[in-house]
Short mmCIF file of C-alpha atoms in Angstrom, two decimals:
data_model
loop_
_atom_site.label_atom_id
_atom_site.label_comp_id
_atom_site.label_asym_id
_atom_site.label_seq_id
_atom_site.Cartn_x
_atom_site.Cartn_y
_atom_site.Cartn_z
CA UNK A 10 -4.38 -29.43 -221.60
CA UNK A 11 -3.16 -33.14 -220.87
CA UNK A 12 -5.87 -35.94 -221.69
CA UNK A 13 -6.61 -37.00 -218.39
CA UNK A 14 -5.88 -35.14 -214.95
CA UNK A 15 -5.74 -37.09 -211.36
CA UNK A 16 -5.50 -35.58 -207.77
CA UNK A 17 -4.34 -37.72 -204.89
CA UNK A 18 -3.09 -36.39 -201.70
CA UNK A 19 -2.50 -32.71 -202.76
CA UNK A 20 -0.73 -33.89 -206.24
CA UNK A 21 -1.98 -33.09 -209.58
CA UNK A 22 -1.14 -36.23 -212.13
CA UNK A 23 -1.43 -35.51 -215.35
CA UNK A 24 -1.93 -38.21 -217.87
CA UNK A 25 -1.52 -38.08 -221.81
CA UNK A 26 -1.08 -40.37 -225.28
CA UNK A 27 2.34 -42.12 -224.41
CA UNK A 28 4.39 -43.65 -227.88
CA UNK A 29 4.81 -46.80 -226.01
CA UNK A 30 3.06 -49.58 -224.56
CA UNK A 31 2.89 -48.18 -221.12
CA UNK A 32 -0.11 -50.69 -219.38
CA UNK A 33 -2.54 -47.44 -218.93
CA UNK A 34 -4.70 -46.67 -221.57
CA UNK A 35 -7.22 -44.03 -223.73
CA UNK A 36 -10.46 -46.05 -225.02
CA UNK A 37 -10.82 -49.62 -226.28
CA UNK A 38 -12.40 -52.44 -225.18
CA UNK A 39 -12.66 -53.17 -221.42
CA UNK A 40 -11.20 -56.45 -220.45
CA UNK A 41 -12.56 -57.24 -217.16
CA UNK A 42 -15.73 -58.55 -216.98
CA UNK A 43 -18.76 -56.51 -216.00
CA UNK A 44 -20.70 -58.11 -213.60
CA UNK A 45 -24.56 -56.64 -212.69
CA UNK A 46 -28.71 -56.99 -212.45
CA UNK A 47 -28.81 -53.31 -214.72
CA UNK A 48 -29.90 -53.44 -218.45
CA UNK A 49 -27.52 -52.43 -220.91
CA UNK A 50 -23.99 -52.85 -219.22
CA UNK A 51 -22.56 -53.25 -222.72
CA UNK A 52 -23.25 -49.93 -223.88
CA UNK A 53 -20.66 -48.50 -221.34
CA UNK A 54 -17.76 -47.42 -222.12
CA UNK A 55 -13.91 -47.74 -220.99
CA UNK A 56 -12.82 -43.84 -221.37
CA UNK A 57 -9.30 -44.91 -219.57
CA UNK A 58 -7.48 -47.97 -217.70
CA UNK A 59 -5.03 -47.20 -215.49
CA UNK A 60 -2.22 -50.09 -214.61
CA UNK A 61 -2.25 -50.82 -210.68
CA UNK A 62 1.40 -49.82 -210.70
CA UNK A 63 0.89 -46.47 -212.75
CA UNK A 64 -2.36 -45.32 -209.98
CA UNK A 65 -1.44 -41.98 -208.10
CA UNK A 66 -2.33 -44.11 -205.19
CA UNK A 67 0.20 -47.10 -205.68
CA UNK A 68 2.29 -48.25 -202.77
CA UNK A 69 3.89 -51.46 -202.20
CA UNK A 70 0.78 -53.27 -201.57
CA UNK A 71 -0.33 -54.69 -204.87
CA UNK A 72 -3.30 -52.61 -206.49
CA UNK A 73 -6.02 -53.41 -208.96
CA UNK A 74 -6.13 -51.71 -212.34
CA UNK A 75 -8.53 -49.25 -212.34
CA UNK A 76 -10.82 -48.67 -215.23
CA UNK A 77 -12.44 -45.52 -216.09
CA UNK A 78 -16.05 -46.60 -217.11
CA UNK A 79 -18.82 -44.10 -218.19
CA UNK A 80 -21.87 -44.27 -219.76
CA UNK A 81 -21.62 -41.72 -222.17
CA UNK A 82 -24.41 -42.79 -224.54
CA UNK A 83 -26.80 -42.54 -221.58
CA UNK A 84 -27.70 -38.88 -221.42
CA UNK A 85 -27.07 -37.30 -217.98
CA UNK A 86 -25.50 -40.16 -216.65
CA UNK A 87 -24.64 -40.93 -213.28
CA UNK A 88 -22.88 -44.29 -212.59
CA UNK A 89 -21.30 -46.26 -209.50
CA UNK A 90 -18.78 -48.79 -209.46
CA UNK A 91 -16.63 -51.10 -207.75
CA UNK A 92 -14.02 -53.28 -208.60
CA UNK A 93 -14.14 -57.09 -207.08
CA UNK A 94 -12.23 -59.97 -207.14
CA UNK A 95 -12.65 -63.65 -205.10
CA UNK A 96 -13.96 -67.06 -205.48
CA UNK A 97 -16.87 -68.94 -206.61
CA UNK A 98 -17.53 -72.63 -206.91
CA UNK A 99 -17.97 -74.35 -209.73
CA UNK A 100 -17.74 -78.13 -210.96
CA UNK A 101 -16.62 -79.04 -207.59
CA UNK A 102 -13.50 -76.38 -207.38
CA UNK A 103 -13.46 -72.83 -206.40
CA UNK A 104 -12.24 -70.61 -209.57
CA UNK A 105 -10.98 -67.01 -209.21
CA UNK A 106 -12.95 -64.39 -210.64
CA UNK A 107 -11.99 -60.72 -210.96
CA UNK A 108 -14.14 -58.09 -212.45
CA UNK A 109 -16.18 -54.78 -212.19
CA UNK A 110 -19.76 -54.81 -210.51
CA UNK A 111 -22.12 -52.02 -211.68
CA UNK A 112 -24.17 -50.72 -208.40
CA UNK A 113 -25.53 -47.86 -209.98
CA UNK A 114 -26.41 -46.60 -213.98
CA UNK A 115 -28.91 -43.93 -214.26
CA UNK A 116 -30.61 -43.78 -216.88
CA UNK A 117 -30.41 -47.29 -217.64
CA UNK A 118 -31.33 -47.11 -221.10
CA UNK A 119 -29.03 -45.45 -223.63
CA UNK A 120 -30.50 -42.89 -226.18
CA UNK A 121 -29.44 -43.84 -229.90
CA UNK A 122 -29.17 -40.14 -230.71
CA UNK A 123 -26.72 -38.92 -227.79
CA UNK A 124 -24.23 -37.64 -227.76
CA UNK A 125 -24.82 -37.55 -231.30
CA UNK A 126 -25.99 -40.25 -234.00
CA UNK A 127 -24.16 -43.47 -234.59
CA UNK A 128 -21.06 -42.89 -231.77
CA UNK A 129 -18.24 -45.53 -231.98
CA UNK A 130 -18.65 -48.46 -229.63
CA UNK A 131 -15.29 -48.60 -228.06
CA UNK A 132 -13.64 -45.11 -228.07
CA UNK A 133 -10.46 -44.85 -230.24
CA UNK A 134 -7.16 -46.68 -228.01
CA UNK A 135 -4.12 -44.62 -227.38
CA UNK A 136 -1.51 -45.69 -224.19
CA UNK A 137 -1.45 -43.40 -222.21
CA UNK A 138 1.17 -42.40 -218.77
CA UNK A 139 1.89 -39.53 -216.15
CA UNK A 140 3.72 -37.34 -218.45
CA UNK A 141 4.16 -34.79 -215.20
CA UNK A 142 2.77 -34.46 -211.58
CA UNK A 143 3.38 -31.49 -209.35
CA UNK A 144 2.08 -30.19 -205.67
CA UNK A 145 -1.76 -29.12 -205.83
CA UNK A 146 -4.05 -27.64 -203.66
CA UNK A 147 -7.47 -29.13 -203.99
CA UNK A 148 -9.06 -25.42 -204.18
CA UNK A 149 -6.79 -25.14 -207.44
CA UNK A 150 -8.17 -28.47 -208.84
CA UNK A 151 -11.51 -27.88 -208.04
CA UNK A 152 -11.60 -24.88 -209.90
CA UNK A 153 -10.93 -27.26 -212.61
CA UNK A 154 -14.00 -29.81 -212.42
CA UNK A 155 -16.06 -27.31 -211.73
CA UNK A 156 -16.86 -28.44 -207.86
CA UNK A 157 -17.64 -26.29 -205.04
CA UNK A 158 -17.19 -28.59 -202.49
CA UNK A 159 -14.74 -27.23 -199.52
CA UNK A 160 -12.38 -30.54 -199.64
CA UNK A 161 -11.75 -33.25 -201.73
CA UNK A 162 -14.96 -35.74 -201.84
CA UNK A 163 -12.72 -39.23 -201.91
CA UNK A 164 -9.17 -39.74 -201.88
CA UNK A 165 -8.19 -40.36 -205.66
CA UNK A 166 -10.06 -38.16 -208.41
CA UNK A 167 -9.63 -38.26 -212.27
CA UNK A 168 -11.06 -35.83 -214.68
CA UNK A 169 -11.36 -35.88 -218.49
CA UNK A 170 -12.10 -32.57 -220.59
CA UNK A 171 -12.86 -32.73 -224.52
CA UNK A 172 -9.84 -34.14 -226.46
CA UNK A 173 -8.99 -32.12 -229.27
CA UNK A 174 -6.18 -34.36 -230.99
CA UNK A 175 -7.74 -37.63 -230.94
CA UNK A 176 -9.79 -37.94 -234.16
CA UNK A 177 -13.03 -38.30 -232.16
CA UNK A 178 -15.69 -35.69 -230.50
CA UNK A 179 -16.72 -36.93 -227.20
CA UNK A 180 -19.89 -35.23 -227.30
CA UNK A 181 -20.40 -33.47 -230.50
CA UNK A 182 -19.46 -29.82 -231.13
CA UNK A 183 -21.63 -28.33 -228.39
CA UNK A 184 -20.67 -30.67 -225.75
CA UNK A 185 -17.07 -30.24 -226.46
CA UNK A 186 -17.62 -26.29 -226.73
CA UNK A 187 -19.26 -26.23 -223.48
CA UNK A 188 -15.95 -28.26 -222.01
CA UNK A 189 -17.91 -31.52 -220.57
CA UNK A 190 -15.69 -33.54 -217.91
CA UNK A 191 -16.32 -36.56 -217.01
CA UNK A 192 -15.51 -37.22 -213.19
CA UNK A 193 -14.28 -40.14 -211.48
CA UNK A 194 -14.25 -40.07 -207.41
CA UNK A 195 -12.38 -43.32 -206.30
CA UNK A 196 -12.30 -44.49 -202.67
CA UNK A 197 -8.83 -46.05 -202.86
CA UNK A 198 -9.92 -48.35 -199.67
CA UNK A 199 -12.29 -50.50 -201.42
CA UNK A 200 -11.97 -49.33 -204.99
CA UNK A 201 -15.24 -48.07 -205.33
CA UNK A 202 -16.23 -45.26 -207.89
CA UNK A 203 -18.69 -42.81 -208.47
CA UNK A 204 -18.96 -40.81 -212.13
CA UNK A 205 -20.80 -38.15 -213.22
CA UNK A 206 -19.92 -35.34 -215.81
CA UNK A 207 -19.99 -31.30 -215.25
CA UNK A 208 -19.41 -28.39 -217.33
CA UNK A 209 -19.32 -24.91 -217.36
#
């Protein structure tokens, strides 16, 4: 199973730990800033980054990277994003800003105890890149996440099951035995995101 699966206009793109810098990424620190009026933005976490060039949506255009937030320490989470980038004045100039702004994180307050007791701030880093990508029908792929829906909810859609080979449980043995994804629904138009997690 790779680390990370995407599905873009009937492609599957799978993702996995790369032995070179590749600009996409498993874990560590986000670098954008995180801009929002909800509590406790610091206890999310960056599961993935994926380089604007290295997005199953890329075209010529110049894209954003994307980062995979989730608030995994929030139990049931469900959490909506958007990247944003522009201007705002300040000491008499206008000074570019770029960042993620949190619409949506509920809960809002993250449980000290889940997924289990004392779980690593930043996950552990590994790059990552498309190791393989092949023709997909969205009935296959939905299969996958677990969704019943009759077509694909947004254009661009990662998924992340349990990794097994990283040196870290994502959410403690019976999480990971029960095969918890995290989903990612990405409107490639305005680079909004919606996550939630599923499982079997």
């Amino acid at each position: 199973m790779p680390l990370l699966r995407a599905y873009h206009r009937e492609h599957l793109y799978e993702y996995d730990i790369s032995d070179r810098h590749t600009g996409c990424t498993f874990g560590g620190p986000c670098s954008s800033p995180i801009y929002g009026d909800i509590p406790n933005l610091e206890c999310l976490h960056q599961v993935a980054m994926i380089a604007g060039t290295q997005r199953p949506d890329y075209v010529s255009k110049y894209l954003q990277n994307l980062p995979l937030l989730y608030g995994i320490r929030f139990s049931g989470c469900d959490l909506s994003y958007r990247l944003v980038a522009g201007t705002i004045p300040q000491d008499s100039r206008e000074v570019l800003y770029r960042g993620i702004e949190i619409l949506e994180l509920s809960p809002d307050e993250p449980d000290d105890d889940w997924p289990y007791p004392n779980y690593p701030i930043y996950l552990p880093y590994w790059p990552i890149e498309v190791k393989a990508s092949r023709p997909c029908h969205w009935k296959e792929f939905a299969e996958e996440i677990f969704d019943a829906r009759e077509n694909p909810p947004s254009q661009l859609i990662f998924a992340i099951s349990p990794p097994t080979n990283l040196g870290i449980s994502l959410w403690g043995l019976d999480g990971d035995m029960e095969g918890v994804q995290i989903i990612w629904e990405v409107d490639t138009d305005t680079n909004h995101v919606l996550v939630t997690n599923r499982s079997t």
